[in-house]
Structure formats: structure tokens, C-alpha cells
Coordinates of C-alpha atoms and ligand atoms in Angstrom, one line a residue:
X1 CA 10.6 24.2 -15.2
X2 CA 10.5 22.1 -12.4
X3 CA 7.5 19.6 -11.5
X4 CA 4.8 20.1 -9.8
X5 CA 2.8 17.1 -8.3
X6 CA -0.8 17.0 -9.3
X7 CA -2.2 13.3 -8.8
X8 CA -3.1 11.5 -5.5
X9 CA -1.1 10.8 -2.4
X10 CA -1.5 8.1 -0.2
X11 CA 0.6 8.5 3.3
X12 CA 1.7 5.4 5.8
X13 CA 1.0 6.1 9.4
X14 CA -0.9 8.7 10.6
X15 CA 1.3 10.1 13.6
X16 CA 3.3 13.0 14.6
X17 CA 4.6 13.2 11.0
X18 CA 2.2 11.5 8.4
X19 CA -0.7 13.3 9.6
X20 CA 0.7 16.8 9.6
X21 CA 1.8 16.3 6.1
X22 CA -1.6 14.5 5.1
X23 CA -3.1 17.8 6.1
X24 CA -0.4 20.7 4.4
X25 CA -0.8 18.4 1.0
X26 CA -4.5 18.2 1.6
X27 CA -4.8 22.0 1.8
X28 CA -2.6 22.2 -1.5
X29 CA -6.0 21.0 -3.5
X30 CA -4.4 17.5 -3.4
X31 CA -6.6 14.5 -2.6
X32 CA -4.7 12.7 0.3
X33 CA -6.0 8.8 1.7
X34 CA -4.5 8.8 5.3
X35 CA -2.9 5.0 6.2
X36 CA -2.9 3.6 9.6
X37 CA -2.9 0.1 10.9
X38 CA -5.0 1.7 14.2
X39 CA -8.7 1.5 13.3
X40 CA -9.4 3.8 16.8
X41 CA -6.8 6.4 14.6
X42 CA -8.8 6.2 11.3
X43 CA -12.4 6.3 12.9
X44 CA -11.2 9.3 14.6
X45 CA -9.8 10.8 11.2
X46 CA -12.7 10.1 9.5
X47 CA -14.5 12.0 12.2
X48 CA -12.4 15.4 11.2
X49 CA -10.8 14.5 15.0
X50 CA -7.1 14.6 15.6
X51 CA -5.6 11.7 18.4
X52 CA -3.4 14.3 19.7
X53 CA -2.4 17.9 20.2
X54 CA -0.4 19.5 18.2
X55 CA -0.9 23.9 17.8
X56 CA -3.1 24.5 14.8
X57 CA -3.4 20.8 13.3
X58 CA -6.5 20.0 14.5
X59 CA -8.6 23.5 12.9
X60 CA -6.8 21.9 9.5
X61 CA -7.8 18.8 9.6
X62 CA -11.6 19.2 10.3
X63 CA -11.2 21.5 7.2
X64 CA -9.5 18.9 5.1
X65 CA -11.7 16.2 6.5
X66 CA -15.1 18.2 5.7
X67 CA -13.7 19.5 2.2
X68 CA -13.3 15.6 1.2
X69 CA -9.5 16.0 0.5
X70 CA -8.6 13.7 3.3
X71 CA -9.5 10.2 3.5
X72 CA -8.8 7.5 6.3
X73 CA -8.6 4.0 5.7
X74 CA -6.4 0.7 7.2
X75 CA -5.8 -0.8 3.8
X76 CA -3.4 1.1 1.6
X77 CA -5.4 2.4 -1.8
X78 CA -3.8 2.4 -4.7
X79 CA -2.3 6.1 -5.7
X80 CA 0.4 7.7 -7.4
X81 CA 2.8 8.8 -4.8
X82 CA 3.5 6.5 -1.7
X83 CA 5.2 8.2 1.8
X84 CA 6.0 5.9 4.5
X85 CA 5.6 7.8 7.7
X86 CA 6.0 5.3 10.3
X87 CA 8.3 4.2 13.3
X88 CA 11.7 3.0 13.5
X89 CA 12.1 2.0 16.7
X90 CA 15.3 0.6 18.2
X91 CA 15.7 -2.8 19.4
X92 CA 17.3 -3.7 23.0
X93 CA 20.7 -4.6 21.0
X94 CA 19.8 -0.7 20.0
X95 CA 20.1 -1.2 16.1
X96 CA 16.9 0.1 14.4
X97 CA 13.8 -1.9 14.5
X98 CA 13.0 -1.5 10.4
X99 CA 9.8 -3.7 10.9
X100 CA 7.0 -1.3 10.5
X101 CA 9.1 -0.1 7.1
X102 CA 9.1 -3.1 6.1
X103 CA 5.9 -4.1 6.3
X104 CA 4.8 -0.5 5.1
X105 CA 6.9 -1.4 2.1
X106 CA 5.1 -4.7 1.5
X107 CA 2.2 -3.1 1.8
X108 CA 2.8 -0.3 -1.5
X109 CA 4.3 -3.1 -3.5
X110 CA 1.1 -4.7 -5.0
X111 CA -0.6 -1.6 -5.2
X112 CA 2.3 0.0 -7.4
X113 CA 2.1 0.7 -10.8
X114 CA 4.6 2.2 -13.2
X115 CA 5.5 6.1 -12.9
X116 CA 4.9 5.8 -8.8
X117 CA 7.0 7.4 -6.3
X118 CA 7.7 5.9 -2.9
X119 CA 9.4 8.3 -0.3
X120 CA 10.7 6.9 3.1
X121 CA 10.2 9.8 5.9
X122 CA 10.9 7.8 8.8
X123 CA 14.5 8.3 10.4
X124 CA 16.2 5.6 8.9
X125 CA 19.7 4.3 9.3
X126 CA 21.9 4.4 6.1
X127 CA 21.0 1.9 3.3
X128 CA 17.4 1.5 4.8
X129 CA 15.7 3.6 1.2
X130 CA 18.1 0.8 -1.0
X131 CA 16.2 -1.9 1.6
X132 CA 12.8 -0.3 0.6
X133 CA 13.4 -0.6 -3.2
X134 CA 14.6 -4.4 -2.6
X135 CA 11.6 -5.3 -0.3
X136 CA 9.2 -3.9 -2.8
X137 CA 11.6 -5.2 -5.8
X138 CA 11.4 -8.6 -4.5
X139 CA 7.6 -8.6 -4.5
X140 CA 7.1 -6.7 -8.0
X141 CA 9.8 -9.2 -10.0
X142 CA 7.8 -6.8 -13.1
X143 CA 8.6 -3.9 -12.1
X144 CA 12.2 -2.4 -13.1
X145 CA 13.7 -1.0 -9.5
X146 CA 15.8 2.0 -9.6
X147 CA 19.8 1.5 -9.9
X148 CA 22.4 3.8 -9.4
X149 CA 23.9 4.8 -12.6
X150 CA 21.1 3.2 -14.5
X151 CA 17.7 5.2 -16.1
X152 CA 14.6 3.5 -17.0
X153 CA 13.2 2.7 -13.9
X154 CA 9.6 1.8 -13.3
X155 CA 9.2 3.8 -9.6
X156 CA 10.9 6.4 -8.3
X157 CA 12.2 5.5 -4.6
X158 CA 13.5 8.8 -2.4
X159 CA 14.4 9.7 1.1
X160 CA 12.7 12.8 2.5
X161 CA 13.6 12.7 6.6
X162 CA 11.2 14.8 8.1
X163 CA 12.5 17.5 10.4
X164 CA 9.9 19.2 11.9
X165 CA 10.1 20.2 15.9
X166 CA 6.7 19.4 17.7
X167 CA 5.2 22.2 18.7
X168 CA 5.9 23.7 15.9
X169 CA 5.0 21.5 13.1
X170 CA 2.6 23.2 11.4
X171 CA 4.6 26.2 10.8
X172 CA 7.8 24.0 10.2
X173 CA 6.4 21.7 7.6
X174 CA 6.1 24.7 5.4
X175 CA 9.1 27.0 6.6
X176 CA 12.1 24.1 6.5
X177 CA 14.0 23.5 4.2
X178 CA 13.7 19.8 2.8
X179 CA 16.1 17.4 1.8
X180 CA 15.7 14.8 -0.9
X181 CA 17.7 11.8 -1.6
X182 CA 16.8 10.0 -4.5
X183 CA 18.1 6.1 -5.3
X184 CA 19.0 8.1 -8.6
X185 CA 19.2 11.6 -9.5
X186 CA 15.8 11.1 -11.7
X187 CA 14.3 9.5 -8.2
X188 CA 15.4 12.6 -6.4
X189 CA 13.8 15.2 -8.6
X190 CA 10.3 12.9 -9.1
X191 CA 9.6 13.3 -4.9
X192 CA 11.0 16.8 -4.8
X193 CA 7.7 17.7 -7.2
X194 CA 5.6 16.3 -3.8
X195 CA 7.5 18.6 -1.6
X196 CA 7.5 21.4 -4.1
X197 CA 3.5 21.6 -3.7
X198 CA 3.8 22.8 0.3
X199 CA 7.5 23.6 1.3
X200 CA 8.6 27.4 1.1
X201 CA 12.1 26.4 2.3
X202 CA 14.8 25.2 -0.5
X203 CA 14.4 21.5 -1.7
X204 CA 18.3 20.4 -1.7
X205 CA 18.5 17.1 -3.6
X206 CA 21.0 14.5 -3.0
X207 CA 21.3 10.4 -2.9
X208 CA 19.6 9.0 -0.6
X209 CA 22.4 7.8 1.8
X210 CA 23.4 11.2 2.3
X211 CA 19.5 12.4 3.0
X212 CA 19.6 9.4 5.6
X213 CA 23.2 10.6 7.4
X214 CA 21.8 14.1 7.4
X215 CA 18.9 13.5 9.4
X216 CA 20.5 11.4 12.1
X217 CA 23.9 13.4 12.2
X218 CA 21.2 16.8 13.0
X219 CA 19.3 15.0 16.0
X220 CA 22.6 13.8 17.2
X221 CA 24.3 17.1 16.9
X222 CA 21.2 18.6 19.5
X223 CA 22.2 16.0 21.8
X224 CA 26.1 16.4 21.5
X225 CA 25.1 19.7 22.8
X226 CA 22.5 19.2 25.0
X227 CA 25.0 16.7 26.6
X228 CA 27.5 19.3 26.8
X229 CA 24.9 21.4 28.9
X230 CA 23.8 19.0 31.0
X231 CA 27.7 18.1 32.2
X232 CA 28.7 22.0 32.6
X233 CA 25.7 21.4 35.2
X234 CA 26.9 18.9 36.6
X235 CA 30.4 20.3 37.1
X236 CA 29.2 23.4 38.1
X237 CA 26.7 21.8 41.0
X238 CA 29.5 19.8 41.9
X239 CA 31.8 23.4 42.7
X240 CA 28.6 25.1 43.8
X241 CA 29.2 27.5 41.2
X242 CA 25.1 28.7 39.9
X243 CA 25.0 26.5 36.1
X244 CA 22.3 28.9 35.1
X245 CA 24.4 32.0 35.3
X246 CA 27.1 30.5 34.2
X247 CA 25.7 29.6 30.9
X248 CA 23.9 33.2 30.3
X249 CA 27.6 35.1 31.2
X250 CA 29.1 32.5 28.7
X251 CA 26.6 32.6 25.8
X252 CA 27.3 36.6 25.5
X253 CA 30.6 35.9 23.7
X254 CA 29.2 36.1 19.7
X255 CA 30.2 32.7 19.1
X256 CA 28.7 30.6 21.7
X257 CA 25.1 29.0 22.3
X258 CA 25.3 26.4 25.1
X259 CA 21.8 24.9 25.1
X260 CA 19.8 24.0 28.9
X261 CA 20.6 21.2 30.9
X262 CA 17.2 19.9 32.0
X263 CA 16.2 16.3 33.3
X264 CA 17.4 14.4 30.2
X265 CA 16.8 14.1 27.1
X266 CA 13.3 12.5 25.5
X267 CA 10.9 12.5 22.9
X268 CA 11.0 9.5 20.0
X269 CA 13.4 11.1 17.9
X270 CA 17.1 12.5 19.7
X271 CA 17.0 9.8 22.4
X272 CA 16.8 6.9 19.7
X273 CA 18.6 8.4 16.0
X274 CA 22.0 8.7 17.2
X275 CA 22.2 5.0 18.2
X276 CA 21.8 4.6 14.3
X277 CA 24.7 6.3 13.8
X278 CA 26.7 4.2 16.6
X279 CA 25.7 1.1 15.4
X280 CA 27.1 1.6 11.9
X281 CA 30.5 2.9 13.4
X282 CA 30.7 1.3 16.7
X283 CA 34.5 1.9 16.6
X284 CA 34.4 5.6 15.2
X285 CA 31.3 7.1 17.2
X286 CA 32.9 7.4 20.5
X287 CA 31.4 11.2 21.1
X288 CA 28.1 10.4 19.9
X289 CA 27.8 7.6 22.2
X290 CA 28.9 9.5 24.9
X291 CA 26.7 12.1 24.7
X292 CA 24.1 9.4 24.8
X293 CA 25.6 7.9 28.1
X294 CA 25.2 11.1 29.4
X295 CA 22.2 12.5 28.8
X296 CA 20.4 8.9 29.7
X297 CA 22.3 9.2 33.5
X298 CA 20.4 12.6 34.0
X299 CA 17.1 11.2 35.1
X300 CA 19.0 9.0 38.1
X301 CA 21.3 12.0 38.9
X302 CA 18.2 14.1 39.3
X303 CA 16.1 11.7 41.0
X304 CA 19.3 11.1 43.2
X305 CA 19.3 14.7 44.3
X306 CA 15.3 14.7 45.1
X307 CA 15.8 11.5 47.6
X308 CA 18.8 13.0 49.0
X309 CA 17.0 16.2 50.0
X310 CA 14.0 14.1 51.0
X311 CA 16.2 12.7 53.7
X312 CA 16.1 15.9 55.4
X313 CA 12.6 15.8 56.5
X314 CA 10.9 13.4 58.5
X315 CA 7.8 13.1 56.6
X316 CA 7.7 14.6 53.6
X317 CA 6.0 15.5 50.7
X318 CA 6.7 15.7 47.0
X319 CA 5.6 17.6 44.1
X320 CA 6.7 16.9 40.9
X321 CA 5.7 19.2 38.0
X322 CA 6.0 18.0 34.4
X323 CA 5.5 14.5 32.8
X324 CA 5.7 15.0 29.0
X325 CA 9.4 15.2 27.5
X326 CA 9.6 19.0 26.9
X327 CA 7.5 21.6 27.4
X328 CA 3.8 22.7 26.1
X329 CA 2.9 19.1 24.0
X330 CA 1.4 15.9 25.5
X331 CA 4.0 13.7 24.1
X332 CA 5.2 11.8 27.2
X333 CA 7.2 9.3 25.2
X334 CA 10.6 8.2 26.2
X335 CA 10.1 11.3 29.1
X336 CA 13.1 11.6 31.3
X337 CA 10.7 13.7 33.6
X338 CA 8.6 10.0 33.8
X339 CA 12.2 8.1 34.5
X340 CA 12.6 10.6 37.8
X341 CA 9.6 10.8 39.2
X342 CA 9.6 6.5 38.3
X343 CA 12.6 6.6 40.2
X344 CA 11.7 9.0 43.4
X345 CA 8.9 7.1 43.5
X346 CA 10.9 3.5 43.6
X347 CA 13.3 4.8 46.4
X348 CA 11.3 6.7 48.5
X349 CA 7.7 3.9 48.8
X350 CA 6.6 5.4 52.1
X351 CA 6.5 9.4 50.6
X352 CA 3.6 10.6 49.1
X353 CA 4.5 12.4 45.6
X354 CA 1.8 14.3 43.9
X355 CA 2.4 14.5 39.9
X356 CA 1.0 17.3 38.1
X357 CA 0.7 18.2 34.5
X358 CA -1.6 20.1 32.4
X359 CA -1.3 17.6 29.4
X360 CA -1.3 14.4 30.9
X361 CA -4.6 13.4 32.9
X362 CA -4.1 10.1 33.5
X363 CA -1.4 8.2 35.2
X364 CA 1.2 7.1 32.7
X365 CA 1.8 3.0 32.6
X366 CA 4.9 3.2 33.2
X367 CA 4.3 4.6 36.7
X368 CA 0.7 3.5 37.6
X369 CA 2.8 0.2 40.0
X370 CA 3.3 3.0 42.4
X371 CA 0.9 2.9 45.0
X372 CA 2.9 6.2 46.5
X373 CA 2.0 8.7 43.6
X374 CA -1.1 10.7 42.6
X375 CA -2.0 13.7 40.1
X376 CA -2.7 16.5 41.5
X377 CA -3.8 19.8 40.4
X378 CA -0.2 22.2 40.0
X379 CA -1.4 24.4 42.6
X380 CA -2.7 22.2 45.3
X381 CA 0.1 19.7 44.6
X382 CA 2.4 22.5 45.4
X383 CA 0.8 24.1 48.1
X384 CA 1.0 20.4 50.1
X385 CA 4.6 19.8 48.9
X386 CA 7.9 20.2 51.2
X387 CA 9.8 19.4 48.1
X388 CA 9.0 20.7 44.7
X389 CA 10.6 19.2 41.6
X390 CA 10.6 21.5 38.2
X391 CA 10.5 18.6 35.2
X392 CA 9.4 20.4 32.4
X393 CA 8.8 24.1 31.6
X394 CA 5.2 24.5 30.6
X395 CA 3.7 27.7 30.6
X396 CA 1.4 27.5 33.7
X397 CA 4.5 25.7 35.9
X398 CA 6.5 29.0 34.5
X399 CA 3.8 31.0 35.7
X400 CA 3.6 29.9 38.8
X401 CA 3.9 33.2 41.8
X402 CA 7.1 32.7 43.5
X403 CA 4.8 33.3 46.2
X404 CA 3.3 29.7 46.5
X405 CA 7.4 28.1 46.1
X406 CA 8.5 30.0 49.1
X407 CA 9.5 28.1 51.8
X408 CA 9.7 24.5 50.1
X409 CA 12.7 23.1 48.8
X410 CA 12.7 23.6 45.4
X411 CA 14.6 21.9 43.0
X412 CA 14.5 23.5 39.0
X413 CA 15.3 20.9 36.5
X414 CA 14.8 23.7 33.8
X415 CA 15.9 26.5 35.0
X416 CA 12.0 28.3 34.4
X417 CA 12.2 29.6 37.6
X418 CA 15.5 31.3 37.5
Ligands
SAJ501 N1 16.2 19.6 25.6 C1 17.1 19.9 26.7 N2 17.8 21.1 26.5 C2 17.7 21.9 25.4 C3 16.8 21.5 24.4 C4 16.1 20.3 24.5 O1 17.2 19.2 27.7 O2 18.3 22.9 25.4 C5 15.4 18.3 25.7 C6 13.9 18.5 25.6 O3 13.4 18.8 26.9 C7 13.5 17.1 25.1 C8 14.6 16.7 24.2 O4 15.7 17.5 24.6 O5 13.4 16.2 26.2 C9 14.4 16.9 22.8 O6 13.6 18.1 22.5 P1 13.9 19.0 21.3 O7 13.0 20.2 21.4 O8 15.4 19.4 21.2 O9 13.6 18.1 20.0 P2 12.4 17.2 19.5 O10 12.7 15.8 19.9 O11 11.1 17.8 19.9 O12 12.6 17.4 17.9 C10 13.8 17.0 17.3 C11 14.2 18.2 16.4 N3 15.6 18.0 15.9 C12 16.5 19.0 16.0 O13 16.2 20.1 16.5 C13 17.8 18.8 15.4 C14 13.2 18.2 15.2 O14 13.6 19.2 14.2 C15 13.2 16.8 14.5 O15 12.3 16.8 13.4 C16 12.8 15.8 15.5 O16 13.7 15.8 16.6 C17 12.7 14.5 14.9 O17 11.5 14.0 14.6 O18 13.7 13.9 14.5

């Protein structure tokens, strides 16, 4: 029989990922103390409130809030299972800022006592879960540290990457099937029993260097392809041949699924885990790399086409739709639609280029130096546009009458309006 967890969980960083799975263990009868450096996150928490939208989380976590399963709190409690949910960044030399891990790690280690489990969710590069045990080994000289080959171990140290599409979490954190690498086999099968209490999908266990290479060879695999898309666009604009159709004539054949070129490629997750696999093979990653190069040019490409067309008119006006990285969530980080409209906005000073997006209601940093560009309501931004720009496909921008696009330039990132 396999195990079941029973006892209480405490979870390191309450974003995207930590929270969501705060919440599913919550609802499993579990109690759950929610971690977060962020005081503003953990009064909010404690509130029953959720910091940001994701479909169905925040009706859960009122529930597990109110029912007293979920608890908030900046100091990490002692408990009997540990899962490090926090960022990995990557530096400028684009290797993987470990920090927060770190200090997440530094953090468990005098609360840990023997017959714990620590599980590292956070993308990771390879050798980053062996990092954990020897941050927290250095600190607990008392504790024995698991070893490969060895039994007897004190703690039980795992990798669990989470995999979950935003969006879709909710329904994803049960559905997926979860992979476990253990620092030893025994490591493995002692987080499994976590995962065991929520996940319907299989729970495949392996070491934990292998759970690490999975993770960031999936996310880099989306890009490969994405890349792929985006340069079939680019070729095909390039022998005024229609991408769009192209790509729905080829994807009748049974055995191919080209993916959409769109404005680039965002989000904290694809745009960064890749580069973790080029900086441990610099010499061997040569596709992965490109793929990067070439989903990271599409935001000037697009923003080159925009200020080309722009040209054509004396005076005119621009409307870009969309500032989150994909469509229907309010995530706007690393958000190639921000990068072109940054970018339109930088080359064009005298235009005026109204911004609109449903989730987003106030200027982005990154683009509040522009004196040129205001958010506008989609419809009014639109209706004063010569030029309308298509960043991202959310549901109203689909929507939208081809009525109120005819007779502006418009220029479909997404292909929604196809
Ligand atoms: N995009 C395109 N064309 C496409 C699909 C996506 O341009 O055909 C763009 C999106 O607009 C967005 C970016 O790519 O800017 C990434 O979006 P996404 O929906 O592909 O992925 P994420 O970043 O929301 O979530 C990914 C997922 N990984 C995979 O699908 C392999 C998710 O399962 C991971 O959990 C997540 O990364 C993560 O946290 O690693």
C-alpha cells in the first residue's frame, strides 16, 4: 500500500504555484500554513482574499481560509512536510538566480526535525535539489542528509516541478500527471505520499536530476515549437504567402501540430527555463538557444512592422489591444505584447497610442516613461485608432464586430481575427 500523507504542510511562497497547491491540499482535510516573505500577500490570505486572478482559485480559498485549514504567516512554522514554491529567476549572465531557494532552504533548516520531507517545486536547474540538501545539511550538522546509495537518512529531500498552465491551474493541479525525483529512491516515495493526497494523474518517481531535466526540457520543447511557428511567419510574410492559412492546410496531415506565431513569447516560466538548459551545455544546446533568439526578436520585428505602417499616415493614431503575456490572465510578466507597444511607443514619441486591456488597469512600469500612451477602453481606443495592433487574444478583443476594424489598418499578432 502506498502512503498517504496525513500530518501538516507548510508551503514557501504564496504565488502562481504555492498558493494553488496550499488550497487543493487544504481541501484534502489537510492543515496547510501558507509562507510568504510579502506581509501585503499574507494580510490578504488571512483575509480569505487571493492577490491575483486565477479561474476558480479564489471561491477555494475563502473556503479554506474560513474552514481554518489555511493559515498565512511570514515566518516559516514548524511542520512535517516543507514545499519550496518560490522563484528562480535568471541573472543578466542568464544562469538561474537560486537565491530565494536558498534562502527558502535556510529558512526550513532550523525548523526541521527527523522524518521531514522538503520538496523543491520551483524550476530548477540540474543539481539545484542536491544544493537544497547541502544548504540545509550545512546548517543541521545533526541531522543525517540523504545520499545516493545510502538509507538512514533523517529528511527526505525531492523534486516535484510543478507543471501546471495558468489559466488552468486549478483543474491542472489535480488532472496532471506529477513527477517525483527523490535524492534517493526512499526520498522519492516519502513526497509522492503529499502528491498522492490531491493528484488524479500518475505519480512517476525518479531521481531528482531527471525530475529537474524534465521540467525544463518540457518548457523548452513549447518554445522549440513556438519558435518554429513564429519563423514559418516570418518567411511566409516575407513571400506574402497568408501564415495563418498556411499553418491550418499544413496541420491537416495526422502527424503535424504547428503551434501560433504571436508577438513572442512571455510569461515567467518558457521565456526563462530553457536558458537553464543552455547554460549547462553551452556547447551542445545550439537549437534551444536558437529558439530563444528567435522568439525574443519577435517583439522588435512586430513593433518594426507597426512603425513602418505608421509611416503611411500623416498623423496617426494607434491602438494596441493586449498587455498581459497570453490570453484571459492578468499576468503581464516578461509580456512581449509590453516589449511592442514599449517599443512603438520609443520610435514613434509624437503618435498618440491608446493601450487597452481588460486585465490590466493601470499603466504597467515598464511603460509609464511614455508621455505618448494611454489606456483606453477596447472600444473607444479602437474606434479613434488608424492603426490597430492585435497583442493578445482575450475573449472581448476576439469578440470584437469586424464592423468597428473596418477601414483601419489592422495588424493581428494572434491570428484571433482570422
Ligand atoms: N504562445 C505562442 N504561441 C502558442 C502558444 C503560446 O506564442 O502557440 C505564447 C503565449 O502567448 C505566451 C507564451 O507563449 O506568451 C507561453 O504561454 P503558454 O500558454 O505556452 O505557457 P505558460 O507559460 O502559461 O505555461 C507553461 C506551461 N508549459 C508547457 O506547456 C510545456 C505550463 O504547463 C508550465 O507549468 C508553465 O509553463 C511553467 O510554470 O513552467
Amino acid at each position: 500500500m502506498s502512503d498517504v500523507f496525513k500530518s501538516r504542510v507548510a508551503i514557501l511562497g504564496m504565488g502562481y504555484i504555492g498558493l494553488p497547491t496550499a488550497v487543493v491540499i487544504a481541501t484534502r482535510g489537510i492543515d496547510v500554513i501558507g509562507v510568504d516573505i510579502n506581509p501585503a500577500t499574507v494580510a490578504a490570505l488571512s483575509r480569505g482574499e487571493v492577490p491575483f486572478v486565477e479561474p476558480d482559485l479564489a471561491v477555494a480559498v475563502s473556503g479554506a481560509v474560513a474552514m481554518g485549514r489555511l493559515t498565512a504567516t511570514t515566518e516559516t512554522p514548524e511542520a512535517e512536510a516543507f514545499i519550496i514554491a518560490v522563484p528562480t529567476p535568471f541573472n543578466e549572465d542568464r544562469t538561474a538566480d537560486l537565491s530565494y531557494v536558498k534562502a527558502a532552504a535556510e529558512q526550513i533548516a532550523p525548523r526541521l526535525k527527523s522524518g521531514n520531507i522538503v520538496v523543491l517545486e520551483s524550476t530548477s536547474p540540474p543539481g539545484t535539489t542536491q544544493k537544497v540538501g547541502d544548504w540545509i545539511g550545512a546548517l543541521r550538522p545533526d541531522l543525517r542528509m540523504p545520499r545516493d546509495g545510502e538509507t538512514g537518512a533523517d529528511v527526505f529531500i525531492a523534486h516535484c516541478p510543478e507543471r501546471v498552465l495558468p489559466g488552468r491551474i486549478m483543474i491542472e493541479m489535480i488532472t496532471n500527471d506529477r513527477v517525483v525525483g527523490g535524492l534517493t529512491p526512499r526520498c522519492a516515495e516519502k513526497a509522492a505520499s503529499i502528491y498522492r493526497l490531491f493528484a488524479q494523474g500518475e505519480i512517476l518517481l525518479t531521481d531528482a536530476a531527471s525530475a529537474e531535466m524534465a521540467k525544463l526540457v518540457e518548457n523548452a520543447y513549447r518554445d522549440v515549437n513556438i519558435a518554429f511557428a513564429n519563423e514559418i511567419s516570418l518567411i511566409s510574410e516575407s513571400l506574402h504567402i497568408d501564415v495563418w492559412e498556411v499553418i491550418r492546410l499544413a496541420n491537416r496531415h495526422p502527424r503535424v501540430n504547428i503551434l501560433s506565431p504571436g508577438p513572442g513569447v512571455g510569461g515567467h516560466c518558457i521565456p526563462v527555463d530553457p536558458w537553464f538548459i543552455v547554460s549547462a551545455a553551452p556547447q551542445l544546446s545550439r537549437l534551444i538557444r536558437t529558439a530563444r533568439e528567435v522568439n525574443d526578436h519577435r517583439p522588435h520585428h512586430v513593433a518594426g512592422q507597426v512603425v513602418e505602417n505608421a509611416k503611411r499616415f500623416r498623423s496617426p493614431t494607434i491602438a494596441c489591444l493586449g498587455l498581459t503575456f497570453k490570453a484571459n490572465v492578468d499576468d503581464v510578466r516578461e509580456s512581449p505584447a509590453i516589449d511592442v507597444v514599449g517599443l512603438i511607443a520609443k520610435a514613434l514619441p509624437d503618435v498618440e497610442i491608446l493601450v487597452s486591456d481588460p486585465y490590466v488597469s493601470v499603466m504597467p512600469g515598464l511603460l509609464s516613461k511614455y508621455d505618448n500612451l494611454h489606456l483606453e477602453g477596447a472600444h473607444q481606443a479602437v474606434e479613434r485608432a488608424d492603426i490597430v495592433v492585435l497583442l493578445v487574444e482575450h475573449e472581448p478583443f476576439k469578440a470584437m464586430r469586424h464592423t468597428r476594424l473596418a477601414g483601419k489598418v489592422i495588424y493581428d499578432t494572434r491570428g484571433a481575427w482570422h
